Protein backbone atom coordinates (compact mmCIF):
# COMPACT_ATOMS: atom_id res chain seq x y z
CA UNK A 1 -228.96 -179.76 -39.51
CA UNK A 2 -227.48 -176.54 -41.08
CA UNK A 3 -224.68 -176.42 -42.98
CA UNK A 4 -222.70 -174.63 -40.45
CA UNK A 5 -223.48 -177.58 -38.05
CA UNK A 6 -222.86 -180.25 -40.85
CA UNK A 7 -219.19 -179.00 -41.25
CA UNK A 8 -218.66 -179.09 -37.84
CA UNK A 9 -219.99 -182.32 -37.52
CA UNK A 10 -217.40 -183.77 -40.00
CA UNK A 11 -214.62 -181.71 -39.26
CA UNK A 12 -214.57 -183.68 -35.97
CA UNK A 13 -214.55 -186.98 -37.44
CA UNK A 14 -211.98 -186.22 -40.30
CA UNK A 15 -209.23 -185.33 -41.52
CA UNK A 16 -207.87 -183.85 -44.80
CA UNK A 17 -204.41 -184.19 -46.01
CA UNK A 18 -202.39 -183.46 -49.10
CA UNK A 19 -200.97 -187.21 -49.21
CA UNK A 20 -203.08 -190.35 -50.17
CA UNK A 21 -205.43 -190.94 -49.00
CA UNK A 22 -206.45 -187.77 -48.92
CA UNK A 23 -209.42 -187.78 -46.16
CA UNK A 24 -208.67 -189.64 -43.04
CA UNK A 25 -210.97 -190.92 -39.83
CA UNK A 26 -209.38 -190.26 -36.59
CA UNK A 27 -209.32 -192.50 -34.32
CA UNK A 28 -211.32 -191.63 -31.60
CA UNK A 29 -211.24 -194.08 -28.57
CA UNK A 30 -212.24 -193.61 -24.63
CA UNK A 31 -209.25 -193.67 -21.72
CA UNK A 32 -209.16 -197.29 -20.53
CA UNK A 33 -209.79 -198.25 -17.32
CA UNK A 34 -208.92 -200.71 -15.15
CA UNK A 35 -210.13 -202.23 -12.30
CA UNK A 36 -207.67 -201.89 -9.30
CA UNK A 37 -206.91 -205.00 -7.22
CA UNK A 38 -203.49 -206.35 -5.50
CA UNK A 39 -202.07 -208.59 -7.84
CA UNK A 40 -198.54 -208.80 -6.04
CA UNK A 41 -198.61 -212.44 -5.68
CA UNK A 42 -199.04 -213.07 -9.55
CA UNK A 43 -195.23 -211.65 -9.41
CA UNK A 44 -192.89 -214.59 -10.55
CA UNK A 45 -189.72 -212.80 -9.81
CA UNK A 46 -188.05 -210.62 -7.15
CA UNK A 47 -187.32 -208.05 -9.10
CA UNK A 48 -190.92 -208.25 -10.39
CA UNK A 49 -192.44 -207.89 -7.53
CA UNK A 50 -190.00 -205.30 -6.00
CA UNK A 51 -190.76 -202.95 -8.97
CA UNK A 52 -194.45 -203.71 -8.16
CA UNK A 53 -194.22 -202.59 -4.92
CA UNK A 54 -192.51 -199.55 -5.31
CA UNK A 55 -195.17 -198.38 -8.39
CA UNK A 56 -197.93 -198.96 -5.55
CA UNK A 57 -196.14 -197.23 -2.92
CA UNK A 58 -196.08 -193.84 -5.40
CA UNK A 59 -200.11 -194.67 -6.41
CA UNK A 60 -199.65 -196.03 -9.61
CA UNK A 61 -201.26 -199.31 -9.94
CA UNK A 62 -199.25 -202.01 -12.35
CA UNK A 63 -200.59 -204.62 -13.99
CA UNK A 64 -198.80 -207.76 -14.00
CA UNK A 65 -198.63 -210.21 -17.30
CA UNK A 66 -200.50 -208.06 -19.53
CA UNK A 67 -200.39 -209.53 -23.00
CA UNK A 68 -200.85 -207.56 -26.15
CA UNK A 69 -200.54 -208.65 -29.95
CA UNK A 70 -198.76 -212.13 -28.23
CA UNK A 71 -195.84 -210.02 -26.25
CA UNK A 72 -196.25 -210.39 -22.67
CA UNK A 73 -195.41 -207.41 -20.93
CA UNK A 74 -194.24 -208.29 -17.08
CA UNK A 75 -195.65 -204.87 -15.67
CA UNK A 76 -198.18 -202.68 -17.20
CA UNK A 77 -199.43 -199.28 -16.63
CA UNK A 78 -202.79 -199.60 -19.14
CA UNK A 79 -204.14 -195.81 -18.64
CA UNK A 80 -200.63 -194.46 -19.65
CA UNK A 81 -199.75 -197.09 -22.27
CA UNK A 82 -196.14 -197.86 -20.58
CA UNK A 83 -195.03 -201.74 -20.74
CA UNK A 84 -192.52 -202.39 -18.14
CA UNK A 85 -190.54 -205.48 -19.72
CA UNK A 86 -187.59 -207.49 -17.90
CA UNK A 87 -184.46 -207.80 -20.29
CA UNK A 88 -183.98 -211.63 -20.99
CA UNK A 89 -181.42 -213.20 -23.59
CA UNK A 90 -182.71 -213.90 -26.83
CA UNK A 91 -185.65 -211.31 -26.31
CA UNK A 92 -185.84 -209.66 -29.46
CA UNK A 93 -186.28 -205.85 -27.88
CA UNK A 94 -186.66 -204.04 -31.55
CA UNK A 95 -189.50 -206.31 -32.61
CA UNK A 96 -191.21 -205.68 -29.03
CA UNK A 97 -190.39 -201.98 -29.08
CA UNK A 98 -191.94 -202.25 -33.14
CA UNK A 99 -195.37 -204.03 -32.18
CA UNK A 100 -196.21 -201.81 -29.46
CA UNK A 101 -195.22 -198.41 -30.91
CA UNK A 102 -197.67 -199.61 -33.42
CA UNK A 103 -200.07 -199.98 -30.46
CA UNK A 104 -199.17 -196.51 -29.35
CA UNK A 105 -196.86 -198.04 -26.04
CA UNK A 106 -194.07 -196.80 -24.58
CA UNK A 107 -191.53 -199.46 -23.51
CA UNK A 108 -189.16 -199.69 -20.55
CA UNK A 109 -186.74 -202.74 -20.56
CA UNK A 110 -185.17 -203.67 -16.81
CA UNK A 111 -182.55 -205.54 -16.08
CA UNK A 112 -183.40 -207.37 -12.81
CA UNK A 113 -180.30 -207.74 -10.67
CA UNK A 114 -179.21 -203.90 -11.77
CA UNK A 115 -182.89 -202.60 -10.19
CA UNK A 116 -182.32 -205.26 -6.96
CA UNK A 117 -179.17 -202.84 -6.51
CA UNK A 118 -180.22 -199.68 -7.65
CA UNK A 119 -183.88 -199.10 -6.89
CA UNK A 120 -184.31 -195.56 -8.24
CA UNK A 121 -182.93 -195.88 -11.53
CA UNK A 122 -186.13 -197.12 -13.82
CA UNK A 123 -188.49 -195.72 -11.50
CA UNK A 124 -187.13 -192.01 -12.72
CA UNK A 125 -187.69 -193.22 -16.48
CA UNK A 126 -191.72 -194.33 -15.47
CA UNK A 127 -191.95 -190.95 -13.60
CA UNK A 128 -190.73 -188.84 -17.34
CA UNK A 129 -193.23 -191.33 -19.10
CA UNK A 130 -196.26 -191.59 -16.74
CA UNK A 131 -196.93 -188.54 -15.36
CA UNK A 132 -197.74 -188.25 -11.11
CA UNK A 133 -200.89 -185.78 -11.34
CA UNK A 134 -203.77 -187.69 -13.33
CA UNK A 135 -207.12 -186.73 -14.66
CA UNK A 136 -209.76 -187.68 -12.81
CA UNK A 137 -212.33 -189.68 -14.79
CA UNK A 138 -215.08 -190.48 -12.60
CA UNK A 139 -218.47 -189.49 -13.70
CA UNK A 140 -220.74 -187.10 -11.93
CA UNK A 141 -224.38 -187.17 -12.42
């Protein structure tokens, strides 16, 4: 390999900064996918499963009772890292917010009987964090 090609190579994989450390490895890691399936009846509440619905009926396909680093998210949207989570009392929402930001998730936190009376109102705040027009990431060979 030349040395042209060499630089190149590395300038890829790392990064340089004026801070310690000083050289960095990014963090390169593939889209996740997941395999699409109706999981409405997994749903355990009404507002649950009405927010379910209404994601499917715009193509976005939730998954329900996703768990990551032991915080169970009640809807999930795993390509665009957005945790739908239903307000509760006692839920601690900074340390949830804390852990996934870490994990590079967005959070949303519903109240249920406000989205039984008002349908629209988180579906607008998924819309500004999941955007409607996708990549498409099927293969061709």
């Amino acid at each position: 390999m030349g040395d042209k090609m060499m630089v190149k190579y590395f300038k890829k994989w790392l990064r340089l900064s004026k801070r310690f450390p000083f050289v960095h490895v990014r963090n390169r890691t593939r889209a996740s996918l997941i395999v699409v399936e109706d999981l409405s009846q997994t749903c355990d509440t009404p507002a649950e499963k009405f927010l379910y619905e209404q994601l499917q009926a715009n193509l976005y396909y939730p998954t329900p009772h996703y768990w990551i680093n032991g915080v169970r998210i009640n809807l999930a949207l795993v390509p665009f890292k957005l945790a739908l989570i239903e307000t509760s009392p006692g839920i601690d929402e900074k340390r949830i917010v804390r852990l996934l930001k870490k994990q590079r998730w967005r959070v949303v936190f519903y109240d249920a009987k406000l989205l039984l009376q008002n349908e629209h109102i988180y579906f607008e705040q998924v819309l500004q964090y999941a955007p409607t027009h996708a990549k498409n990431v099927s293969t061709s060979i």
